[in-house]
Structure formats: C-alpha cells, structure tokens
Amino acid sequence: MLVVKLGGALGNEAEPVLRALPAHRPCLLVHGGSAEADRLSEALGRPARFLASPTGVVSRYTDAEHLDHVTMAIAGRANTALVARLQRSGVPAVGLSGVDGGLVRARRKEAVRAVLDGRTVHVRDDLSGAIESVNAALLGTLVDAGYVPVVSPPALAADGAVVNVDADRLAARVAVAVHADALLLLTNVPGLLRRVDEPSSLVAEVPSARFEEFLSLAQGRMKKKLLAAHEAAAGGVPRAVIGASQGPDPIGAALGGAGTVVA
Amino acid sequence: MLVVKLGGALGNEAEPVLRALPAHRPCLLVHGGSAEADRLSEALGRPARFLASPTGVVSRYTDAEHLDHVTMAIAGRANTALVARLQRSGVPAVGLSGVDGGLVRARRKEAVRAVLDGRTVHVRDDLSGAIESVNAALLGTLVDAGYVPVVSPPALAADGAVVNVDADRLAARVAVAVHADALLLLTNVPGLLRRVDEPSSLVAEVPSARFEEFLSLAQGRMKKKLLAAHEAAAGGVPRAVIGASQGPDPIGAALGGAGTVVA
C-alpha cells in the first residue's frame, strides 16, 4: 500500500500524479489546499489572517469563518474535483475528510498569545489542531472493497468541533495507520534543496541521525514536509520520500528514490 | 434499512431529525441544500440564475460556476456540518457525494431552448442531470461496517462531468437501490396540503391510482417530493412518506404514517 500526498496547486499541475496513479494501486491519495481556501476567503471579501507567535513563527488564523472556507474549498471543491478526475481514469476514488467516520481525530490548539493585525492578543478560538489518531479501519474497509480513498482536512476534535490540520502531517499519520510500504510527499520542487532555486543542491538523503541539522535547512512548507516524512519513518513506514509532482511518472520516480529520502 | 431525506433549512431546523436518528439505525441520510448554494452564490457576487422553459416551468441554471457553488456549499459545508453533528451524538456518519465511488450516475440534460435573463437562448452548458443509477455496493460496504452514509449531490455523468441532481429524487433512487424498508421525505410542512398554509388540509394518502390527480395539486418543491415518493413506491420501497421534520421524533412519526403516505 502506497500513500501519495499531492501538494502544490491542485489544478493542471496535479495531472502528472493523477495520470500515474492508476498504475500504482493499491494506494491512498491525501491532499490539502490552503491556497484554494485562501482564494475563496479573498473572493468572499474576508481574506485569511495570520498569527505571529512571540518567537515570530507565522501561522494562518483559523477562526470559524476561515474554517468554513477551508471546508468548502478543500473538502468540497478540491476533493470533489480530484475524485471526479480519478473516476474519469477508471479509478473508483472515494473522497473523505477527516470528519467522515471520525477518520482523523485532532487535539485543538490551546489558547496562545499571538500578534494579530498588529495587536498582541490571547487567541482562544483558533480552530486548528494536532492529529491524535487515524481510523485505519474505515480506510481498510474501502481499500478492501477496491476503492481508492482521497483524504483531506478538516478533522474532528474530542469535543466534536471541526478543526483544520496540516495535510502533510495528515498524510504521514495515514501512512503509519495503514502500515503503508511508502509515503510520497509530492510537491512543486524536487525535494529538500540546500539552496532554494538551485535544483542541483538537492539533498538526496536525510538520515535519522542528522534530521535536526537538515530541518534547520528547510524553509516554510518544506519544514512541515520533512517533519511529516520523519514522523512516517519513525512510525515504521519503510520509505518516505519528498519528491517532484511533475515528470512522466512522478510516483514511480519518487518510489525509486528520486527526491529526498527521509529516514 | 431506512432512508431519511432531510429537507428545508439544514441548520437548527434539522435538529429534531438529527436527534431522533440514532434510535432508528440502520439508516441512511440524504440531503440537498440549494438554499445554501444560492446564499454562497450571492455572497460571491454571482447570484443564481433561472431558466424558464417555453411552457413556463422555472428551474435553476446550473452553469459551471453555480455547480462549483453547489459542490462547495452542499458537498463541502452542509455535508461536513451534518456529519460532525451526528458524530457528536455518537453516530459514525460518513459523508459521500454522488461523485464518490461513482455512487450516483446521471444523464446530463440535453440542450434546451429557454428564457434566460429575458432572452430566449439555446442552453447547452447546463450541468444538471437525471439520475440513472446508484452504486448500492458502496453504501452496503459502509452500512455493513457500521457506518451511517450521509449522501448529497452532485453526481457523475457518463462523460465524467460533475452534474447537479435533485436531492429528493436522489433519496428515492438510494432507497430503491438499497431495498429500503421505508423512505421518509421530511420537510418544513406536514405533508401534501390541499390548501397551502392550512395544515388541516393534509392529504393522508396518495394511492397509486390517483397519483396524477394529487400531483396536479402539489406546488413547487412538493411536486418533486411527490414524484420522488411515487418513484420509490413504484421501485418496491414498502413505505414512502412525506412528513414534517419537526416534533419530538419526526422519524418515528413519519414511519408511523404521520404525513402523506404515497403508494
């Protein structure tokens, strides 16, 4: 069993992965879509807002309104488009958010002090969370029946609230839960680069012992991908690769080790 | 097995049905949400448009943009909210649109002559359809595993396009496909009324032989509900009832025959 995380834009840029997918079943697809959610927020006249922690780390402010946009844009629009696209290739895809069947349980973030719109505030209503568990039985039921689950945020908190979760970490937890043979985090760069914009500076391997060193090298989203790949490897997934979503067979290439292999 | 179609508003008005549901498992929930889709279209500054047929029948114009709003508002927002709400009552609900696993296949409407924005046009890009088939195996797989499917539009056309379908007709086709013991179409009125606004004029029974007569009595959405109930009955569902979504146990009441029983 293979878990493929589709990153970057989910329109035409996703085509190479979706075209390759039928040849690599059984598999599971995981996706996010925060850019799509941000575009919807913008179109609705309520652009996404961002929180800066006291140490300067910036994260999206998931208030109830933004979570609603996440749900519509990711679990509604992006997920349905991916499922329909796979059906057109004869792949019996079934879309699931983490809410369905309690598939993904998450712990809501604690209230935090943060800078929002220039003011220091105590944020108590952020609806994002850290993943606690994945209902592997639901995924197994669908896979055993021949379906290809297409999984996306949001997730479900213990109090029944809907919360957003990071899609790379979600892919890692899904891969661990289903005892996947490999987790492929495919994105719009060839893997971890020592120097951004220099594909030749690709890091081919991140051994477990040097994880912290390479983590400090990663910028922005790549940091989450490294954390996710490392989490999968630590959870027993034999192969975790961050690779390119483009090319003739991005899935086969990443499986063969093209990209950054994380142990 | 019971199929419950939740009509009317999907917010607090849905509470009586959702509260009653755990006591009536195994069951399947079906919902639409065209009012929700219209509100989203409005909020995005692209209000829904309507087509009038040469004979004056008015229907929503589902162009690609409106279908996108349907997908986000119904399969994204409304479905996720219902599934999360049921999870809070301990019901392991799983949301599915008709696209998932090819659950609902529909035939795209032919090009039609219609009046749009005051002009007579040949509409070729309407993305709505008539249901052709329901993948009962996918629903059976989930029900057998203990889940409660929560099913909504849109559906999948033969050419792989996503198309909108009527949720009442969808509920009827689902009930026939799973060999349901009953189909309950619950809504914000007590059933078919001889005189709208006069609950005492409720038609308790629509026998098959007098279906056309009662159909001509029905206005607007009630016409589709009657057609759906009749379709279910004709397809072998032993009990098809149009009933109220309010009261202490709207599901038990409709099962007991409160509302309009359609044969």
Coordinates of C-alpha atoms in Angstrom, one line a residue:
Chain A
M1 CA 0.0 0.0 0.0
L2 CA 1.2 3.4 -1.1
V3 CA 0.2 6.8 0.4
V4 CA 0.7 9.7 -2.0
K5 CA 0.4 13.3 -0.8
L6 CA -0.4 15.7 -3.6
G7 CA 1.0 19.1 -2.9
G8 CA 1.2 22.4 -4.7
A9 CA -1.6 23.6 -6.9
L10 CA -4.4 21.1 -7.4
G11 CA -5.4 22.0 -11.0
N12 CA -3.5 21.1 -14.1
E13 CA -0.3 20.9 -12.0
A14 CA -1.7 17.7 -10.4
E15 CA -2.2 16.0 -13.8
P16 CA 1.2 14.1 -13.9
V17 CA 0.4 12.5 -10.4
L18 CA -3.2 11.7 -11.3
R19 CA -2.2 10.2 -14.7
A20 CA 0.4 8.0 -12.9
L21 CA -1.8 6.9 -10.1
P22 CA -3.8 4.0 -11.7
A23 CA -0.6 2.0 -12.3
H24 CA 0.4 2.2 -8.6
R25 CA -2.7 0.8 -6.9
P26 CA -3.5 -0.1 -4.2
C27 CA -2.9 3.4 -3.0
L28 CA -4.4 6.3 -1.0
L29 CA -4.3 9.9 -2.0
V30 CA -4.0 12.7 0.6
H31 CA -4.3 16.4 -0.3
G32 CA -4.7 19.8 1.3
G33 CA -5.5 23.1 -0.5
S34 CA -4.7 26.1 1.7
A35 CA -4.1 28.2 -1.4
E36 CA -7.6 27.3 -2.6
A37 CA -9.1 28.1 0.8
D38 CA -7.3 31.5 0.8
R39 CA -8.6 32.3 -2.7
L40 CA -12.1 31.6 -1.5
S41 CA -11.7 33.7 1.6
E42 CA -10.4 36.5 -0.7
A43 CA -13.4 36.1 -3.1
L44 CA -15.8 36.3 -0.1
G45 CA -14.2 39.5 0.9
R46 CA -12.7 38.0 4.1
P47 CA -9.0 37.5 3.3
A48 CA -7.2 35.0 5.5
R49 CA -5.4 36.5 8.6
F50 CA -2.2 35.3 10.1
L51 CA -0.9 34.9 13.7
A52 CA 2.7 35.6 14.7
S53 CA 3.9 33.8 17.8
P54 CA 6.0 35.7 20.3
T55 CA 9.0 34.0 18.7
G56 CA 8.0 35.2 15.2
V57 CA 6.6 31.9 13.7
V58 CA 3.7 32.9 11.4
S59 CA 0.6 30.7 11.0
R60 CA -2.8 31.0 9.5
Y61 CA -5.5 32.2 11.9
T62 CA -8.3 29.6 11.6
D63 CA -11.3 31.3 13.0
A64 CA -14.8 29.8 12.5
E65 CA -15.1 31.7 9.2
H66 CA -11.8 30.6 7.8
L67 CA -12.5 27.0 8.8
D68 CA -15.8 27.3 6.9
H69 CA -13.8 28.4 3.8
V70 CA -11.3 25.5 4.3
T71 CA -14.2 23.0 4.5
M72 CA -15.8 24.4 1.3
A73 CA -12.7 24.8 -0.8
I74 CA -10.8 21.7 0.3
A75 CA -13.3 19.1 1.4
G76 CA -15.9 20.4 -1.1
R77 CA -14.3 21.8 -4.2
A78 CA -10.8 20.3 -4.4
N79 CA -11.7 16.9 -3.1
T80 CA -14.7 16.5 -5.5
A81 CA -12.6 17.7 -8.4
L82 CA -9.9 15.2 -7.7
V83 CA -12.3 12.3 -7.2
A84 CA -14.2 13.1 -10.4
R85 CA -10.8 13.4 -12.3
L86 CA -9.8 9.9 -11.0
Q87 CA -13.1 8.4 -11.9
R88 CA -12.5 9.7 -15.5
S89 CA -9.4 7.4 -15.5
G90 CA -11.4 4.5 -14.2
V91 CA -10.1 4.8 -10.6
P92 CA -13.0 4.2 -8.1
A93 CA -12.0 7.1 -5.9
V94 CA -13.9 7.9 -2.7
G95 CA -13.4 11.3 -1.1
L96 CA -13.2 11.6 2.7
S97 CA -12.5 14.4 5.0
G98 CA -11.1 13.7 8.5
V99 CA -14.6 14.3 9.8
D100 CA -16.1 11.3 8.0
G101 CA -16.4 8.3 10.2
G102 CA -14.2 10.1 12.7
L103 CA -11.4 9.3 10.3
V104 CA -9.0 11.9 11.8
R105 CA -9.1 12.9 15.5
A106 CA -7.2 16.0 16.5
R107 CA -6.4 17.9 19.7
R108 CA -7.4 21.6 19.4
K109 CA -4.6 24.0 19.9
E110 CA -4.5 25.6 23.3
A111 CA -5.2 29.4 23.7
V112 CA -2.0 31.2 22.6
R113 CA -0.6 34.7 22.9
A114 CA 0.0 36.0 19.4
V115 CA 0.2 39.1 17.3
L116 CA -2.9 39.5 15.1
D117 CA -3.4 42.5 12.9
G118 CA -0.6 44.3 14.7
R119 CA -2.1 43.8 18.2
T120 CA -0.9 41.2 20.8
V121 CA -4.0 39.1 21.7
H122 CA -4.8 35.9 23.6
V123 CA -6.2 33.7 20.8
R124 CA -8.8 31.2 22.2
D125 CA -10.8 30.5 19.1
D126 CA -8.3 29.1 16.7
L127 CA -9.8 26.0 15.1
S128 CA -6.7 24.1 14.1
G129 CA -5.3 21.1 15.8
A130 CA -2.6 18.4 16.1
I131 CA -3.6 14.9 14.8
E132 CA -4.1 12.3 17.6
S133 CA -5.4 9.3 15.7
V134 CA -6.5 7.9 12.3
N135 CA -9.4 5.5 11.9
A136 CA -7.5 2.9 9.8
A137 CA -10.5 0.5 9.9
L138 CA -12.5 2.9 7.7
L139 CA -9.7 3.2 5.2
G140 CA -9.2 -0.6 5.2
T141 CA -12.9 -1.2 4.6
L142 CA -12.8 1.0 1.5
V143 CA -9.5 -0.3 0.2
D144 CA -10.5 -3.9 0.7
A145 CA -13.7 -3.2 -1.3
G146 CA -11.5 -1.9 -4.2
Y147 CA -11.8 1.9 -3.7
V148 CA -9.1 4.5 -3.6
P149 CA -9.7 6.9 -0.6
V150 CA -8.9 10.5 -1.3
V151 CA -8.4 12.1 2.1
S152 CA -8.3 15.8 3.1
P153 CA -8.6 18.1 6.1
P154 CA -10.6 19.1 8.2
A155 CA -10.6 16.7 11.2
L156 CA -12.7 16.2 14.3
A157 CA -11.7 17.3 17.8
A158 CA -12.7 15.5 21.0
D159 CA -15.4 18.0 21.8
G160 CA -16.9 17.3 18.3
A161 CA -15.7 20.6 16.8
V162 CA -14.4 20.6 13.3
V163 CA -10.7 21.6 13.2
N164 CA -8.1 22.2 10.4
V165 CA -5.0 20.0 10.4
D166 CA -1.8 20.1 8.3
A167 CA -2.2 17.9 5.2
D168 CA 1.5 16.7 5.1
R169 CA 1.2 15.6 8.8
L170 CA -2.1 14.0 7.9
A171 CA -0.5 12.0 5.1
A172 CA 2.2 10.8 7.5
R173 CA -0.3 9.7 10.1
V174 CA -2.4 7.9 7.4
A175 CA 0.7 6.1 6.1
V176 CA 1.6 4.9 9.6
A177 CA -2.0 3.9 10.4
V178 CA -2.4 1.8 7.3
H179 CA 1.1 0.3 7.6
A180 CA 2.0 1.7 4.2
D181 CA 5.0 0.5 2.3
A182 CA 5.8 4.1 1.3
L183 CA 4.8 7.7 1.8
L184 CA 5.5 10.0 -1.1
L185 CA 5.1 13.7 -0.4
L186 CA 5.0 15.2 -4.0
T187 CA 5.3 18.9 -4.5
N188 CA 6.4 21.6 -6.9
V189 CA 10.1 21.3 -6.0
P190 CA 12.3 18.2 -6.5
G191 CA 12.8 17.7 -2.7
L192 CA 14.8 19.4 0.0
L193 CA 17.2 21.9 -1.5
R194 CA 20.3 23.2 0.2
R195 CA 19.8 26.4 -1.7
V196 CA 16.2 27.3 -2.8
D197 CA 16.0 27.9 -6.6
E198 CA 19.0 25.5 -7.2
P199 CA 17.6 22.1 -8.1
S200 CA 21.2 20.8 -8.2
S201 CA 21.5 21.4 -4.5
L202 CA 19.0 18.6 -3.8
V203 CA 19.6 16.7 -0.6
A204 CA 19.3 13.0 -1.7
E205 CA 19.0 11.6 1.8
V206 CA 18.2 12.8 5.3
P207 CA 19.4 10.1 7.7
S208 CA 17.6 9.9 11.0
A209 CA 20.8 10.9 13.0
R210 CA 21.1 14.2 11.0
F211 CA 17.4 15.1 10.9
E212 CA 17.7 18.2 13.1
E213 CA 20.5 19.5 11.0
F214 CA 18.5 19.2 7.8
L215 CA 15.4 20.5 9.4
S216 CA 17.1 23.8 10.2
L217 CA 18.0 24.0 6.4
A218 CA 14.3 23.7 5.4
Q219 CA 12.2 26.8 4.8
G220 CA 8.5 27.3 5.2
R221 CA 6.3 24.4 3.9
M222 CA 9.4 22.2 3.4
K223 CA 9.9 22.1 7.2
K224 CA 6.5 20.5 7.6
K225 CA 7.2 18.0 4.8
L226 CA 10.4 17.0 6.5
L227 CA 8.7 16.6 9.8
A228 CA 5.9 14.6 8.2
A229 CA 8.4 12.3 6.3
H230 CA 10.4 11.8 9.5
E231 CA 7.2 11.1 11.5
A232 CA 6.2 8.4 9.0
A233 CA 9.7 6.8 9.0
A234 CA 9.8 6.8 12.8
G235 CA 6.3 5.3 12.8
G236 CA 7.5 2.3 10.7
V237 CA 6.9 3.3 7.1
P238 CA 9.8 1.7 5.3
R239 CA 10.2 4.5 2.6
A240 CA 9.4 8.2 3.0
V241 CA 10.3 10.5 0.1
I242 CA 9.8 14.1 -0.7
G243 CA 9.8 14.4 -4.5
A244 CA 8.6 16.3 -7.5
S245 CA 4.9 16.2 -8.7
Q246 CA 5.9 16.7 -12.3
G247 CA 7.5 14.4 -14.9
P248 CA 6.3 11.3 -16.8
D249 CA 5.7 9.2 -13.7
P250 CA 6.2 11.2 -10.5
I251 CA 5.0 8.3 -8.3
G252 CA 7.4 5.8 -9.9
A253 CA 10.2 8.2 -9.8
A254 CA 9.8 9.0 -6.1
L255 CA 9.3 5.3 -5.2
G256 CA 12.6 4.7 -7.0
G257 CA 14.3 7.3 -4.7
A258 CA 14.2 10.4 -6.9
G259 CA 13.9 13.3 -4.4
T260 CA 14.8 13.4 -0.8
V261 CA 14.6 10.1 1.0
V262 CA 14.0 10.6 4.8
A263 CA 14.8 8.0 7.4
Chain B
M1 CA -33.0 -0.2 6.5
L2 CA -34.4 3.3 6.5
V3 CA -33.6 6.2 4.1
V4 CA -34.3 9.7 5.6
K5 CA -34.2 12.7 3.3
L6 CA -33.6 15.9 5.3
G7 CA -35.2 18.9 3.7
G8 CA -35.7 22.5 4.4
A9 CA -33.0 24.5 6.2
L10 CA -30.0 22.4 7.4
G11 CA -29.1 24.5 10.5
N12 CA -31.1 24.4 13.8
E13 CA -34.2 23.3 11.9
A14 CA -32.5 19.9 11.2
E15 CA -32.0 19.2 15.0
P16 CA -35.2 17.2 15.6
V17 CA -34.3 14.8 12.8
L18 CA -30.7 14.5 13.9
R19 CA -31.6 14.0 17.5
A20 CA -34.1 11.2 16.5
L21 CA -31.7 9.5 14.1
P22 CA -29.6 7.4 16.5
A23 CA -32.7 5.4 17.6
H24 CA -33.6 4.5 14.1
R25 CA -30.4 2.8 12.8
P26 CA -29.5 1.2 10.5
C27 CA -30.3 4.2 8.3
L28 CA -29.0 6.4 5.6
L29 CA -29.4 10.2 5.5
V30 CA -29.8 12.1 2.2
H31 CA -29.7 15.9 1.9
G32 CA -29.6 18.7 -0.6
G33 CA -29.1 22.4 0.2
S34 CA -30.0 24.6 -2.8
A35 CA -30.8 27.5 -0.5
E36 CA -27.2 27.2 1.0
A37 CA -25.8 27.1 -2.6
D38 CA -27.8 30.1 -3.5
R39 CA -26.6 32.0 -0.5
L40 CA -23.0 31.2 -1.4
S41 CA -23.5 32.4 -5.0
E42 CA -25.0 35.6 -3.6
A43 CA -22.0 36.1 -1.2
L44 CA -19.6 35.6 -4.1
G45 CA -21.4 38.3 -6.0
R46 CA -22.8 35.8 -8.6
P47 CA -26.4 35.2 -7.7
A48 CA -28.1 32.1 -9.0
R49 CA -29.9 32.5 -12.4
F50 CA -33.0 30.8 -13.5
L51 CA -34.2 29.3 -16.8
A52 CA -37.9 29.3 -17.9
S53 CA -38.9 26.6 -20.3
P54 CA -41.1 27.5 -23.3
T55 CA -44.0 26.2 -21.2
G56 CA -43.1 28.4 -18.2
V57 CA -41.5 25.9 -15.9
V58 CA -38.7 27.6 -14.0
S59 CA -35.5 25.8 -13.0
R60 CA -32.1 26.9 -11.6
Y61 CA -29.5 27.5 -14.3
T62 CA -26.5 25.2 -13.3
D63 CA -23.6 26.7 -15.2
A64 CA -20.1 25.7 -14.2
E65 CA -19.8 28.5 -11.7
H66 CA -23.1 27.6 -10.0
L67 CA -22.2 23.9 -9.9
D68 CA -18.9 24.9 -8.2
H69 CA -21.0 26.7 -5.5
V70 CA -23.3 23.7 -5.2
T71 CA -20.3 21.5 -4.6
M72 CA -18.8 23.8 -2.0
A73 CA -22.0 24.6 -0.1
I74 CA -23.7 21.2 -0.2
A75 CA -20.9 18.5 -0.5
G76 CA -18.5 20.7 1.4
R77 CA -20.1 22.9 4.1
A78 CA -23.6 21.3 4.7
N79 CA -22.4 17.6 4.4
T80 CA -19.5 18.2 6.8
A81 CA -21.6 20.0 9.3
L82 CA -24.2 17.2 9.3
V83 CA -21.6 14.5 9.6
A84 CA -19.8 16.4 12.5
R85 CA -23.2 16.9 14.2
L86 CA -24.0 13.2 14.0
Q87 CA -20.5 12.2 15.3
R88 CA -21.3 14.4 18.4
S89 CA -24.2 12.1 19.0
G90 CA -22.0 9.0 18.6
V91 CA -23.3 8.2 15.1
P92 CA -20.4 7.1 12.9
A93 CA -21.6 9.1 9.9
V94 CA -19.6 9.1 6.6
G95 CA -20.4 11.9 4.1
L96 CA -20.5 11.0 0.4
S97 CA -21.4 13.0 -2.7
G98 CA -22.7 11.2 -5.7
V99 CA -19.3 11.6 -7.2
D100 CA -17.6 9.4 -4.6
G101 CA -17.0 5.9 -5.8
G102 CA -19.3 6.7 -8.8
L103 CA -22.1 6.5 -6.2
V104 CA -24.7 8.3 -8.4
R105 CA -24.5 8.3 -12.2
A106 CA -26.7 10.8 -14.0
R107 CA -27.6 11.7 -17.6
R108 CA -26.8 15.3 -18.4
K109 CA -29.7 17.3 -19.6
E110 CA -29.9 17.8 -23.3
A111 CA -29.5 21.3 -24.8
V112 CA -32.8 23.1 -24.3
R113 CA -34.4 26.3 -25.5
A114 CA -35.2 28.5 -22.6
V115 CA -35.6 32.1 -21.5
L116 CA -32.6 33.3 -19.5
D117 CA -32.3 36.9 -18.3
G118 CA -35.2 37.8 -20.6
R119 CA -33.7 36.4 -23.7
T120 CA -34.6 33.2 -25.5
V121 CA -31.4 31.1 -25.7
H122 CA -30.3 27.6 -26.6
V123 CA -28.8 26.4 -23.3
R124 CA -26.1 23.8 -23.9
D125 CA -24.0 24.1 -20.7
D126 CA -26.5 23.3 -18.0
L127 CA -24.7 20.9 -15.6
S128 CA -27.7 19.2 -14.1
G129 CA -28.9 15.7 -14.8
A130 CA -31.4 12.9 -14.3
I131 CA -30.2 10.0 -12.1
E132 CA -29.5 6.8 -14.0
S133 CA -28.0 4.5 -11.3
V134 CA -26.9 4.3 -7.7
N135 CA -23.9 2.2 -6.6
A136 CA -25.6 0.2 -3.8
A137 CA -22.4 -1.8 -3.2
L138 CA -20.6 1.2 -1.8
L139 CA -23.4 2.0 0.5
G140 CA -23.7 -1.6 1.6
T141 CA -20.0 -1.8 2.3
L142 CA -20.2 1.2 4.7
V143 CA -23.5 0.2 6.3
D144 CA -22.2 -3.4 6.9
A145 CA -19.1 -1.9 8.6
G146 CA -21.4 0.0 10.9
Y147 CA -21.3 3.5 9.3
V148 CA -24.3 5.8 8.5
P149 CA -23.8 7.2 5.0
V150 CA -24.8 10.9 4.6
V151 CA -25.4 11.3 0.9
S152 CA -25.7 14.6 -1.1
P153 CA -25.5 15.9 -4.7
P154 CA -23.6 16.4 -7.0
A155 CA -23.4 13.3 -9.2
L156 CA -21.2 12.0 -12.0
A157 CA -22.2 12.0 -15.7
A158 CA -21.1 9.3 -18.3
D159 CA -18.5 11.7 -19.7
G160 CA -17.0 12.2 -16.2
A161 CA -18.5 15.6 -15.8
V162 CA -19.9 16.6 -12.4
V163 CA -23.6 17.4 -12.5
N164 CA -26.2 18.5 -10.0
V165 CA -29.2 16.3 -9.3
D166 CA -32.4 16.8 -7.3
A167 CA -31.9 15.6 -3.7
D168 CA -35.5 14.2 -3.3
R169 CA -35.1 12.1 -6.4
L170 CA -31.7 11.1 -5.2
A171 CA -33.2 9.9 -1.9
A172 CA -35.8 7.9 -3.8
R173 CA -33.2 6.2 -6.0
V174 CA -31.0 5.4 -3.0
A175 CA -34.0 3.9 -1.2
V176 CA -34.8 1.6 -4.2
A177 CA -31.1 0.7 -4.6
V178 CA -30.6 -0.4 -1.0
H179 CA -34.0 -2.1 -0.9
A180 CA -35.0 0.2 2.0
D181 CA -38.0 -0.7 4.2
A182 CA -39.0 3.0 4.1
L183 CA -38.3 6.3 2.5
L184 CA -39.1 9.4 4.6
L185 CA -39.0 12.8 2.9
L186 CA -39.0 15.1 5.9
T187 CA -39.6 18.8 5.3
N188 CA -40.9 22.1 6.8
V189 CA -44.6 21.2 6.1
P190 CA -46.6 18.3 7.4
G191 CA -47.0 16.7 4.0
L192 CA -49.1 17.4 0.9
L193 CA -51.7 20.0 1.7
R194 CA -54.8 20.6 -0.4
R195 CA -54.6 24.3 0.6
V196 CA -51.1 25.6 1.3
D197 CA -51.0 27.3 4.8
E198 CA -53.8 25.0 6.0
P199 CA -52.2 22.1 7.9
S200 CA -55.7 20.6 8.4
S201 CA -55.9 20.1 4.7
L202 CA -53.3 17.4 4.8
V203 CA -53.7 14.6 2.3
A204 CA -53.1 11.5 4.4
E205 CA -52.7 9.1 1.5
V206 CA -51.9 9.3 -2.2
P207 CA -52.9 5.9 -3.7
S208 CA -51.1 4.9 -6.9
A209 CA -54.2 5.1 -9.0
R210 CA -54.8 8.7 -8.1
F211 CA -51.2 9.9 -8.3
E212 CA -51.6 12.2 -11.3
E213 CA -54.6 13.9 -9.7
F214 CA -52.7 14.7 -6.5
L215 CA -49.5 15.6 -8.4
S216 CA -51.5 18.4 -10.1
L217 CA -52.5 19.6 -6.6
A218 CA -48.8 20.0 -5.5
Q219 CA -46.9 23.3 -5.8
G220 CA -43.2 23.9 -6.4
R221 CA -40.9 21.6 -4.3
M222 CA -43.8 19.5 -3.2
K223 CA -44.2 18.2 -6.8
K224 CA -40.7 16.8 -6.7
K225 CA -41.3 15.2 -3.3
L226 CA -44.4 13.5 -4.6
L227 CA -42.6 12.3 -7.7
A228 CA -39.8 11.0 -5.6
A229 CA -42.1 9.2 -3.1
H230 CA -44.0 7.7 -6.0
E231 CA -40.8 6.6 -7.7
A232 CA -39.7 4.9 -4.5
A233 CA -43.0 3.1 -4.1
A234 CA -43.0 2.0 -7.7
G235 CA -39.4 0.7 -7.2
G236 CA -40.5 -1.6 -4.4
V237 CA -40.0 0.5 -1.3
P238 CA -42.8 -0.7 1.0
R239 CA -43.4 2.7 2.7
A240 CA -42.8 6.2 1.3
V241 CA -43.9 9.1 3.4
I242 CA -43.7 12.9 3.1
G243 CA -43.7 14.3 6.6
A244 CA -42.7 17.1 9.0
S245 CA -39.1 17.5 10.1
Q246 CA -40.2 19.0 13.4
G247 CA -41.6 17.5 16.6
P248 CA -40.2 15.2 19.3
D249 CA -39.4 12.2 16.9
P250 CA -40.1 13.2 13.3
I251 CA -38.6 9.9 12.0
G252 CA -40.8 7.7 14.3
A253 CA -43.9 9.9 13.5
A254 CA -43.4 9.6 9.7
L255 CA -42.7 5.8 10.0
G256 CA -46.0 5.6 11.9
G257 CA -47.7 7.2 8.9
A258 CA -47.9 10.9 10.1
G259 CA -47.8 13.0 6.9
T260 CA -48.7 11.9 3.4
V261 CA -48.2 8.2 2.6
V262 CA -47.6 7.7 -1.1
A263 CA -48.2 4.4 -2.8

